[in-house]
Amino acid sequence: MVDRPHILGLILAGGLGRRMGGVDKPLLRLGGRTLLDRVVERLGRQCGAGLALSANGDPARFAGFPGSVLPDTVPGQLGPLAGLLAGLEHAAAHHPGVTHVLSVPGDAPFLPGDLAARLGSALEGSPIALAASGGREHYTVALWPVGLRGDLRRSLVERDERRVGAFIARHGATVVEWLVERVDPFLNVNTPEDLAAAAELDLKPRPVGRASGLPLKA
């Protein structure tokens, strides 16, 4: 089991946002607030070591973010795994008490309030705990041990492995399922239509499901 004081939250905001016209999706507004503000509010209270933001480019556009803004530590815009690597290496260097990093995308405004607790409780026999909903696994919503950073760097630099799912499958993960009722708690805002649909959703708390306990192995 991993508890709150030993978790650093990592918000992945390095996507290019092509389907939204190339904008920074976390800075889009929903109900008068940015998507990033909503993610910070929901994730921050669950991570005792605070938050970090994975984002390349000028960090000034995220002024006011309550944590470090981390550029990729490997060149080439290699995707979410590069952002995760930056977060794991930052945790190891600057948060000696942190054992795990909880990653989430920066465009998921309805994250569940029990995300860290349920993923942290599910770590038995597998190094990674992975969120799922509606029968779909969410590879960027997961709890990762800081100790994986060395193999992750080798995956990116030496093996040129950029697929999050392949990296997870090679190490094994426990999948934790959340119920989907009126809203998927892991809904991503990828298109203008998604943003419009999100604006209509009821933001009342939603019941959650049980951990599936399903191992995901290579």
Short mmCIF file of C-alpha atoms in Angstrom, two decimals:
data_model
loop_
_atom_site.label_atom_id
_atom_site.label_comp_id
_atom_site.label_asym_id
_atom_site.label_seq_id
_atom_site.Cartn_x
_atom_site.Cartn_y
_atom_site.Cartn_z
CA MET A 1 0.00 0.00 0.00
CA VAL A 2 1.20 3.51 -0.84
CA ASP A 3 -0.26 6.37 1.18
CA ARG A 4 -0.71 10.07 0.47
CA PRO A 5 2.52 11.50 1.99
CA HIS A 6 4.67 9.39 -0.35
CA ILE A 7 2.93 10.38 -3.60
CA LEU A 8 3.83 13.21 -5.96
CA GLY A 9 1.12 14.18 -8.45
CA LEU A 10 2.22 14.63 -12.05
CA ILE A 11 -0.02 16.41 -14.56
CA LEU A 12 0.87 15.58 -18.15
CA ALA A 13 0.42 18.66 -20.32
CA GLY A 14 2.87 18.01 -23.12
CA GLY A 15 0.40 17.11 -25.85
CA LEU A 16 0.28 19.18 -29.02
CA GLY A 17 -3.52 19.60 -28.97
CA ARG A 18 -3.85 19.15 -32.74
CA ARG A 19 -7.58 18.37 -32.59
CA MET A 20 -8.11 21.61 -30.66
CA GLY A 21 -6.20 23.75 -33.15
CA GLY A 22 -2.83 23.46 -31.44
CA VAL A 23 -3.84 25.15 -28.18
CA ASP A 24 -2.69 24.13 -24.72
CA LYS A 25 -5.69 22.01 -23.76
CA PRO A 26 -5.17 22.38 -20.00
CA LEU A 27 -5.66 26.14 -20.42
CA LEU A 28 -9.07 25.78 -22.04
CA ARG A 29 -11.90 27.09 -19.89
CA LEU A 30 -14.81 25.05 -18.58
CA GLY A 31 -17.42 26.76 -16.43
CA GLY A 32 -15.23 29.84 -15.97
CA ARG A 33 -12.14 27.88 -14.88
CA THR A 34 -9.33 26.25 -16.80
CA LEU A 35 -9.17 22.49 -17.14
CA LEU A 36 -5.82 22.68 -15.37
CA ASP A 37 -7.37 24.46 -12.38
CA ARG A 38 -9.91 21.65 -12.09
CA VAL A 39 -7.24 18.95 -12.30
CA VAL A 40 -5.11 20.75 -9.70
CA GLU A 41 -8.06 21.01 -7.33
CA ARG A 42 -8.98 17.33 -7.63
CA LEU A 43 -5.47 15.88 -7.64
CA GLY A 44 -3.67 18.23 -5.26
CA ARG A 45 -5.58 17.16 -2.18
CA GLN A 46 -4.68 13.53 -2.85
CA CYS A 47 -0.88 13.91 -3.15
CA GLY A 48 1.00 14.73 0.03
CA ALA A 49 4.20 15.69 -1.78
CA GLY A 50 2.44 18.24 -3.97
CA LEU A 51 2.20 18.52 -7.74
CA ALA A 52 4.42 18.87 -10.79
CA LEU A 53 3.48 19.72 -14.36
CA SER A 54 5.06 18.06 -17.39
CA ALA A 55 5.19 20.66 -20.17
CA ASN A 56 7.71 21.79 -22.76
CA GLY A 57 8.05 25.35 -24.00
CA ASP A 58 7.75 28.58 -22.04
CA PRO A 59 6.73 27.73 -18.45
CA ALA A 60 5.41 31.29 -17.97
CA ARG A 61 2.14 30.31 -19.62
CA PHE A 62 1.45 28.19 -16.55
CA ALA A 63 2.11 31.02 -14.10
CA GLY A 64 0.34 30.33 -10.84
CA PHE A 65 0.69 26.56 -11.04
CA PRO A 66 1.44 25.36 -7.48
CA GLY A 67 4.51 23.29 -8.28
CA SER A 68 7.42 22.76 -10.64
CA VAL A 69 6.97 22.87 -14.42
CA LEU A 70 9.12 20.11 -15.90
CA PRO A 71 10.38 20.00 -19.49
CA ASP A 72 11.25 16.62 -21.00
CA THR A 73 14.68 15.36 -20.01
CA VAL A 74 15.14 13.51 -23.31
CA PRO A 75 14.97 15.32 -26.68
CA GLY A 76 12.60 14.68 -29.53
CA GLN A 77 9.03 15.22 -28.24
CA LEU A 78 8.67 11.52 -27.39
CA GLY A 79 5.22 11.74 -25.85
CA PRO A 80 3.76 10.86 -22.42
CA LEU A 81 6.56 8.48 -21.44
CA ALA A 82 9.04 11.35 -21.70
CA GLY A 83 6.86 13.45 -19.44
CA LEU A 84 6.57 10.59 -16.99
CA LEU A 85 10.34 10.17 -16.98
CA ALA A 86 10.78 13.85 -16.15
CA GLY A 87 8.37 13.43 -13.24
CA LEU A 88 10.05 10.30 -11.87
CA GLU A 89 13.50 11.87 -12.10
CA HIS A 90 12.26 15.08 -10.48
CA ALA A 91 10.74 13.08 -7.61
CA ALA A 92 13.98 11.18 -7.06
CA ALA A 93 16.09 14.36 -7.09
CA HIS A 94 13.87 16.74 -5.12
CA HIS A 95 11.43 14.67 -3.02
CA PRO A 96 13.43 12.09 -1.05
CA GLY A 97 10.36 10.85 0.81
CA VAL A 98 8.38 10.13 -2.36
CA THR A 99 8.13 6.52 -3.48
CA HIS A 100 5.50 6.90 -6.22
CA VAL A 101 4.29 9.36 -8.83
CA LEU A 102 0.60 9.56 -9.73
CA SER A 103 0.20 10.69 -13.33
CA VAL A 104 -2.93 12.16 -14.88
CA PRO A 105 -3.61 14.07 -18.12
CA GLY A 106 -4.08 17.82 -17.89
CA ASP A 107 -7.38 17.75 -19.78
CA ALA A 108 -9.40 15.45 -17.48
CA PRO A 109 -11.64 17.75 -15.42
CA PHE A 110 -13.69 15.07 -13.63
CA LEU A 111 -10.98 13.02 -11.90
CA PRO A 112 -12.29 10.98 -8.95
CA GLY A 113 -11.48 12.09 -5.42
CA ASP A 114 -10.40 8.59 -4.40
CA LEU A 115 -7.89 8.10 -7.23
CA ALA A 116 -4.70 8.02 -5.14
CA ALA A 117 -6.28 6.02 -2.32
CA ARG A 118 -7.63 3.24 -4.53
CA LEU A 119 -4.57 2.97 -6.73
CA GLY A 120 -2.28 3.04 -3.69
CA SER A 121 -4.27 0.26 -2.04
CA ALA A 122 -4.16 -1.93 -5.15
CA LEU A 123 -0.38 -2.33 -5.37
CA GLU A 124 0.07 -6.00 -4.58
CA GLY A 125 2.27 -8.13 -6.77
CA SER A 126 2.59 -5.53 -9.54
CA PRO A 127 4.71 -2.37 -9.54
CA ILE A 128 2.12 -0.20 -11.32
CA ALA A 129 -1.55 0.49 -10.53
CA LEU A 130 -3.60 1.56 -13.54
CA ALA A 131 -7.03 3.23 -13.69
CA ALA A 132 -9.82 1.99 -15.95
CA SER A 133 -13.45 2.88 -16.65
CA GLY A 134 -16.08 1.64 -19.05
CA GLY A 135 -13.92 -1.37 -19.89
CA ARG A 136 -11.06 0.89 -21.07
CA GLU A 137 -7.66 1.21 -19.44
CA HIS A 138 -6.26 4.72 -19.10
CA TYR A 139 -2.51 4.37 -19.53
CA THR A 140 -1.68 7.91 -18.44
CA VAL A 141 -3.72 7.63 -15.22
CA ALA A 142 -1.50 5.43 -13.12
CA LEU A 143 0.62 5.15 -9.99
CA TRP A 144 4.29 4.54 -10.83
CA PRO A 145 7.20 3.62 -8.54
CA VAL A 146 10.07 6.10 -8.69
CA GLY A 147 12.40 3.11 -9.01
CA LEU A 148 11.24 2.52 -12.60
CA ARG A 149 12.94 5.67 -13.84
CA GLY A 150 16.15 3.91 -14.93
CA ASP A 151 14.38 1.34 -17.07
CA LEU A 152 12.06 3.99 -18.47
CA ARG A 153 15.04 6.08 -19.59
CA ARG A 154 16.57 3.03 -21.25
CA SER A 155 13.25 2.31 -22.96
CA LEU A 156 13.17 5.77 -24.48
CA VAL A 157 16.86 6.30 -25.26
CA GLU A 158 18.14 2.81 -26.08
CA ARG A 159 15.06 0.86 -27.19
CA ASP A 160 13.15 3.78 -28.75
CA GLU A 161 9.99 2.51 -27.03
CA ARG A 162 7.41 5.30 -26.89
CA ARG A 163 4.20 3.34 -26.25
CA VAL A 164 2.90 3.73 -22.71
CA GLY A 165 0.88 0.52 -22.96
CA ALA A 166 3.91 -1.53 -24.01
CA PHE A 167 5.97 -0.21 -21.10
CA ILE A 168 3.16 -1.01 -18.66
CA ALA A 169 2.65 -4.50 -20.07
CA ARG A 170 6.35 -5.30 -19.78
CA HIS A 171 6.38 -4.48 -16.07
CA GLY A 172 2.88 -5.63 -15.14
CA ALA A 173 0.08 -3.63 -13.56
CA THR A 174 -3.00 -4.02 -11.41
CA VAL A 175 -6.07 -2.51 -13.06
CA VAL A 176 -8.53 -0.62 -10.86
CA GLU A 177 -11.98 -0.06 -12.36
CA TRP A 178 -14.24 2.95 -11.77
CA LEU A 179 -17.92 2.89 -12.67
CA VAL A 180 -19.24 5.17 -15.39
CA GLU A 181 -22.68 6.58 -14.69
CA ARG A 182 -23.57 10.08 -15.84
CA VAL A 183 -19.95 10.99 -16.51
CA ASP A 184 -16.75 9.08 -17.09
CA PRO A 185 -14.37 10.24 -14.31
CA PHE A 186 -11.48 9.98 -16.81
CA LEU A 187 -13.09 11.85 -19.68
CA ASN A 188 -10.49 13.68 -21.77
CA VAL A 189 -11.27 16.92 -23.57
CA ASN A 190 -9.70 16.26 -26.96
CA THR A 191 -12.00 18.13 -29.35
CA PRO A 192 -14.32 21.16 -29.31
CA GLU A 193 -17.21 18.70 -29.16
CA ASP A 194 -15.74 17.13 -26.02
CA LEU A 195 -15.49 20.55 -24.41
CA ALA A 196 -19.10 21.36 -25.24
CA ALA A 197 -20.25 17.99 -23.87
CA ALA A 198 -18.23 18.46 -20.68
CA ALA A 199 -19.91 21.82 -20.09
CA GLU A 200 -23.27 20.07 -19.90
CA LEU A 201 -22.27 17.37 -17.42
CA ASP A 202 -23.49 17.32 -13.87
CA LEU A 203 -20.47 17.75 -11.58
CA LYS A 204 -22.10 16.15 -8.53
CA PRO A 205 -20.02 13.41 -6.83
CA ARG A 206 -20.37 10.01 -8.46
CA PRO A 207 -20.25 6.54 -6.90
CA VAL A 208 -17.19 4.47 -7.63
CA GLY A 209 -16.69 0.81 -8.41
CA ARG A 210 -14.39 -1.80 -6.94
CA ALA A 211 -10.84 -2.64 -7.91
CA SER A 212 -10.83 -5.32 -10.51
CA GLY A 213 -7.54 -6.79 -9.33
CA LEU A 214 -6.83 -7.92 -12.88
CA PRO A 215 -3.13 -8.34 -13.55
CA LEU A 216 -1.83 -6.90 -16.79
CA LYS A 217 1.24 -8.82 -17.84
CA ALA A 218 3.43 -8.92 -20.90
#
